[in-house]
JSON list of C-alpha atoms in Angstrom, two decimals:
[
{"chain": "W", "resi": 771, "resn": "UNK", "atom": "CA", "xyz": [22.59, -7.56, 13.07]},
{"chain": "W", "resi": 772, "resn": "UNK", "atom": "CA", "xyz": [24.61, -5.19, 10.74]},
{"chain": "W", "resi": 773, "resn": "UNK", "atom": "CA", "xyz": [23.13, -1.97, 10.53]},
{"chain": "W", "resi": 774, "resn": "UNK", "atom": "CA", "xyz": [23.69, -1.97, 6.35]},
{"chain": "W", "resi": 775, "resn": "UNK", "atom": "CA", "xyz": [22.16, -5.71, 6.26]},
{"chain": "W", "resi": 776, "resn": "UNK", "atom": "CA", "xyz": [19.33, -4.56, 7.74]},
{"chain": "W", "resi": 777, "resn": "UNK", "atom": "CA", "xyz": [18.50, -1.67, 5.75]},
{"chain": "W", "resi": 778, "resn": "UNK", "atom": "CA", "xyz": [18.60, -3.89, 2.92]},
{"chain": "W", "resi": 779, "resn": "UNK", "atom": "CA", "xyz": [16.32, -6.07, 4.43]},
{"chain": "W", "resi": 780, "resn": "UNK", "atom": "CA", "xyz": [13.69, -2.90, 4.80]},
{"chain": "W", "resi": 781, "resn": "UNK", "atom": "CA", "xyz": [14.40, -1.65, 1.47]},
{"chain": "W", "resi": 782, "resn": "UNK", "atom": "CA", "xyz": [13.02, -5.63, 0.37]},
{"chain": "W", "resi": 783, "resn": "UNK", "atom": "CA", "xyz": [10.27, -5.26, 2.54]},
{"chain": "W", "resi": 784, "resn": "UNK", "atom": "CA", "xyz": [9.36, -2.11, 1.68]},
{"chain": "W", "resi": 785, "resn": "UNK", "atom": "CA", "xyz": [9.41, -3.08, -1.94]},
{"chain": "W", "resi": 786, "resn": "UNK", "atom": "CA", "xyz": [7.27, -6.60, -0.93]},
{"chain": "W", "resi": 787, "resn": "UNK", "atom": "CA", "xyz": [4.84, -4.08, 0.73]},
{"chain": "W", "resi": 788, "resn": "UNK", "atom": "CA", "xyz": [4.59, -1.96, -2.48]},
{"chain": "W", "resi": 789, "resn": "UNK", "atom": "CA", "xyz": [4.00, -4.62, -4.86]},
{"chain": "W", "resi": 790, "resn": "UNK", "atom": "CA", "xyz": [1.06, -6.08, -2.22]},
{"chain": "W", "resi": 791, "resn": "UNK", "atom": "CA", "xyz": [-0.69, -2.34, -2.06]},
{"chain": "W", "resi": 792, "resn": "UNK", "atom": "CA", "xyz": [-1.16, -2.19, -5.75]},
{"chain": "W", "resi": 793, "resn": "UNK", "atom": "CA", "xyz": [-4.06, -4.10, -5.62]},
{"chain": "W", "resi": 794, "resn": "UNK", "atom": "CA", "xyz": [-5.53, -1.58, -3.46]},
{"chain": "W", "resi": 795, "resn": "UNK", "atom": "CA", "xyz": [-5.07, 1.03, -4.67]},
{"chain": "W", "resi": 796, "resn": "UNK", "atom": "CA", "xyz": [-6.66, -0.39, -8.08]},
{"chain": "W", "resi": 797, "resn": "UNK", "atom": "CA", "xyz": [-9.55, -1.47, -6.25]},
{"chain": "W", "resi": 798, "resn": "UNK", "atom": "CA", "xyz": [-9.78, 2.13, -4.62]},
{"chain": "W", "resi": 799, "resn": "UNK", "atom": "CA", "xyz": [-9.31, 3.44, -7.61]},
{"chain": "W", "resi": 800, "resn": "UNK", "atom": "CA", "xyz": [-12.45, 1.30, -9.58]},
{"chain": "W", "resi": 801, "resn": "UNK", "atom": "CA", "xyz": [-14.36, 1.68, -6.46]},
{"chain": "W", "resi": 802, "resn": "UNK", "atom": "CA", "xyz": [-14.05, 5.50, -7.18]},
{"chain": "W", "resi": 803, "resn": "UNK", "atom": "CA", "xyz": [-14.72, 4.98, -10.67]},
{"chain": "W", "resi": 804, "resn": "UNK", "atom": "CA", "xyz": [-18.15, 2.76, -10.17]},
{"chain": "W", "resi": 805, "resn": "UNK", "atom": "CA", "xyz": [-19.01, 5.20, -7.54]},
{"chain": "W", "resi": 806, "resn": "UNK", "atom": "CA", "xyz": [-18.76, 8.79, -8.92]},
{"chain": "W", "resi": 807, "resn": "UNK", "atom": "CA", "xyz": [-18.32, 8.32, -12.85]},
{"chain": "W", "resi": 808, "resn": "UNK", "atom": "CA", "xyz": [-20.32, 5.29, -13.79]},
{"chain": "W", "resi": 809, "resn": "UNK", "atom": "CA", "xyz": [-23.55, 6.86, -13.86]},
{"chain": "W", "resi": 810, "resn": "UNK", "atom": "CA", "xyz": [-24.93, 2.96, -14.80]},
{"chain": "W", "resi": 811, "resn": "UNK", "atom": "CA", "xyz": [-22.65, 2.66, -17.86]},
{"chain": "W", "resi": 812, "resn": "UNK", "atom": "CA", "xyz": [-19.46, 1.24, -16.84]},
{"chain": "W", "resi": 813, "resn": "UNK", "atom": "CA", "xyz": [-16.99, -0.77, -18.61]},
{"chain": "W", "resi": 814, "resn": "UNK", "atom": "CA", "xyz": [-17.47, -3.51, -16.51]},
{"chain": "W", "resi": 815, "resn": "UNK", "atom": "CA", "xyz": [-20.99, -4.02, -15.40]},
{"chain": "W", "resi": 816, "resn": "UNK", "atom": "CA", "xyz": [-20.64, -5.34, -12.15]},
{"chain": "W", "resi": 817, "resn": "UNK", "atom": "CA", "xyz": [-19.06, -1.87, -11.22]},
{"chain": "W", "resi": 818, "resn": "UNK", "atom": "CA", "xyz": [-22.92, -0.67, -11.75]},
{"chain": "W", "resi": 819, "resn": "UNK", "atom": "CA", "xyz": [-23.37, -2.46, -8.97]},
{"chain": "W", "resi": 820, "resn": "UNK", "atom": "CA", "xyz": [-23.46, 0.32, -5.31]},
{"chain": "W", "resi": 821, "resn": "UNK", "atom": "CA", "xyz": [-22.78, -2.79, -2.89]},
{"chain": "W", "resi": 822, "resn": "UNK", "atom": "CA", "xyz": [-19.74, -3.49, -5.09]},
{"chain": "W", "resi": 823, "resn": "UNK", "atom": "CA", "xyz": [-18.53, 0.13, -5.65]},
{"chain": "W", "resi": 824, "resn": "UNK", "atom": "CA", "xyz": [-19.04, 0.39, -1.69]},
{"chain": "W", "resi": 825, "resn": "UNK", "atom": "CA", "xyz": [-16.36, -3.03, -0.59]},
{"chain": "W", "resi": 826, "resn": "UNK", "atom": "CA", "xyz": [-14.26, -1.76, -3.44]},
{"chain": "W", "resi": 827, "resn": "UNK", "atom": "CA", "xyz": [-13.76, 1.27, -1.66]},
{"chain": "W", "resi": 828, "resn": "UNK", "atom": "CA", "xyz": [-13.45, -0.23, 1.46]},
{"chain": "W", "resi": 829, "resn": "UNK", "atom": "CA", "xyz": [-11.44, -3.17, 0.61]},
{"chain": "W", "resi": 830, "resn": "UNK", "atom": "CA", "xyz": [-9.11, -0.86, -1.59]},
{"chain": "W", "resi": 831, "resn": "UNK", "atom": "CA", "xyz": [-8.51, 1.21, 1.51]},
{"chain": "W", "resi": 832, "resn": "UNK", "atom": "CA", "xyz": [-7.96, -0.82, 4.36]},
{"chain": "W", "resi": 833, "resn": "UNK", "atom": "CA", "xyz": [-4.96, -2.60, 2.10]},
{"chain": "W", "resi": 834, "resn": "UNK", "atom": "CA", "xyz": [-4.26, 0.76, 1.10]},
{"chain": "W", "resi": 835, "resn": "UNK", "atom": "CA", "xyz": [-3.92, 2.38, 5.26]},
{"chain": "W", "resi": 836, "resn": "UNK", "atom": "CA", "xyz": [-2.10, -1.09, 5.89]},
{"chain": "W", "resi": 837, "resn": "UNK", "atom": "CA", "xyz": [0.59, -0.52, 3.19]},
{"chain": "W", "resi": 838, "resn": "UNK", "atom": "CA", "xyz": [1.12, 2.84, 4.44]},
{"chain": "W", "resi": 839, "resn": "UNK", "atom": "CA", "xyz": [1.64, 1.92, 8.41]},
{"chain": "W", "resi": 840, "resn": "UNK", "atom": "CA", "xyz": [3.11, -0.68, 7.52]},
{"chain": "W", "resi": 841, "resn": "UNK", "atom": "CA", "xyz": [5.53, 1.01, 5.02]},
{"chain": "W", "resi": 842, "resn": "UNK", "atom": "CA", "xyz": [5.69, 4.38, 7.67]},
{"chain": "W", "resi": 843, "resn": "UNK", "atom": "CA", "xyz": [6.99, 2.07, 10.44]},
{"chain": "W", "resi": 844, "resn": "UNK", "atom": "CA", "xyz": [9.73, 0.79, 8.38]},
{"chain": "W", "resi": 845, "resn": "UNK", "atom": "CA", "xyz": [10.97, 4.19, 6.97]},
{"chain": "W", "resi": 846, "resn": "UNK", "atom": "CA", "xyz": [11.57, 5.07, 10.73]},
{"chain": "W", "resi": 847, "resn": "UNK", "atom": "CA", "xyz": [13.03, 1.84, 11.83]},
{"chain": "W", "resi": 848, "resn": "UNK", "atom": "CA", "xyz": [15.38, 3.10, 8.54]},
{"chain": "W", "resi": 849, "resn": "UNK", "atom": "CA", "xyz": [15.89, 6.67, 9.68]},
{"chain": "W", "resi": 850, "resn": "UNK", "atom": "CA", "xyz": [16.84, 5.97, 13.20]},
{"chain": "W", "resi": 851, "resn": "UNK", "atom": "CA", "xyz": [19.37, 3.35, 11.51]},
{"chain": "W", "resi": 852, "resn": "UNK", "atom": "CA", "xyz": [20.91, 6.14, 9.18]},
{"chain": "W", "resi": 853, "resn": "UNK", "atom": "CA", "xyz": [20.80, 8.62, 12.41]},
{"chain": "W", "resi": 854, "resn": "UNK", "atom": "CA", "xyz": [22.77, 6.05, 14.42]},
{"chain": "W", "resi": 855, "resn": "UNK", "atom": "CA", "xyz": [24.95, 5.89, 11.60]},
{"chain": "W", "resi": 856, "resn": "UNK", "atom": "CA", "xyz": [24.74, 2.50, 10.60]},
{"chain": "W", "resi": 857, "resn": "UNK", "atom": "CA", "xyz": [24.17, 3.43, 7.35]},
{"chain": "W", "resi": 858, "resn": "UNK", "atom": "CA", "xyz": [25.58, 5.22, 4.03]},
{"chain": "W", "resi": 859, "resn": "UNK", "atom": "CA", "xyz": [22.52, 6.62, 2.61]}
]
C-alpha cells in the first residue's frame, strides 16, 4: 500500500478514535464530578448516587486507556512511516 495512502488512512482512524473517546472522557469527567464535588446536591440526581459515580469512573476510563493505546499504536505505525520516508509530514 502507498506509504501517503496509508497515513491518511491513520489520520481517519485516529480522528474515528477521537470522536469515540469523547464519551469517556465525559463520563470520567461526571464520574469525578458526582464523586468529589457533589456533596448530595448535584445537577443531576442520579450522580448522588456512589454506585453510579463509581462505573462512571470506571466506564469513562477503560474507553478512555482504550482510545489512548489504541490512538499510541497508530502514531507509531505513523512515525515509522514518516522515518521510512514514505511520507511528507
Amino acid at each position: 500500500m502507498n506509504p501517503e495512502k496509508r497515513m491518511k488512512e491513520i489520520d481517519k482512524k485516529i480522528l474515528m478514535i477521537s470522536i469515540i473517546n469523547l464519551p469517556g472522557a465525559i463520563m470520567f469527567g461526571l464520574g469525578l464530578y458526582a464523586k468529589f464535588a457533589v456533596n448530595g446536591n448535584a445537577f443531576i440526581p442520579l450522580l448522588n448516587d456512589q454506585r453510579v459515580a463509581d462505573a462512571l469512573l470506571v466506564i469513562g476510563a477503560v474507553i478512555m486507556v482504550w482510545g489512548g493505546y489504541q490512538v499510541f499504536t497508530l502514531g507509531r505505525e505513523k512515525a515509522r512511516l514518516v522515518r521510512e520516508g514514505g511520507g511528507l509530514r
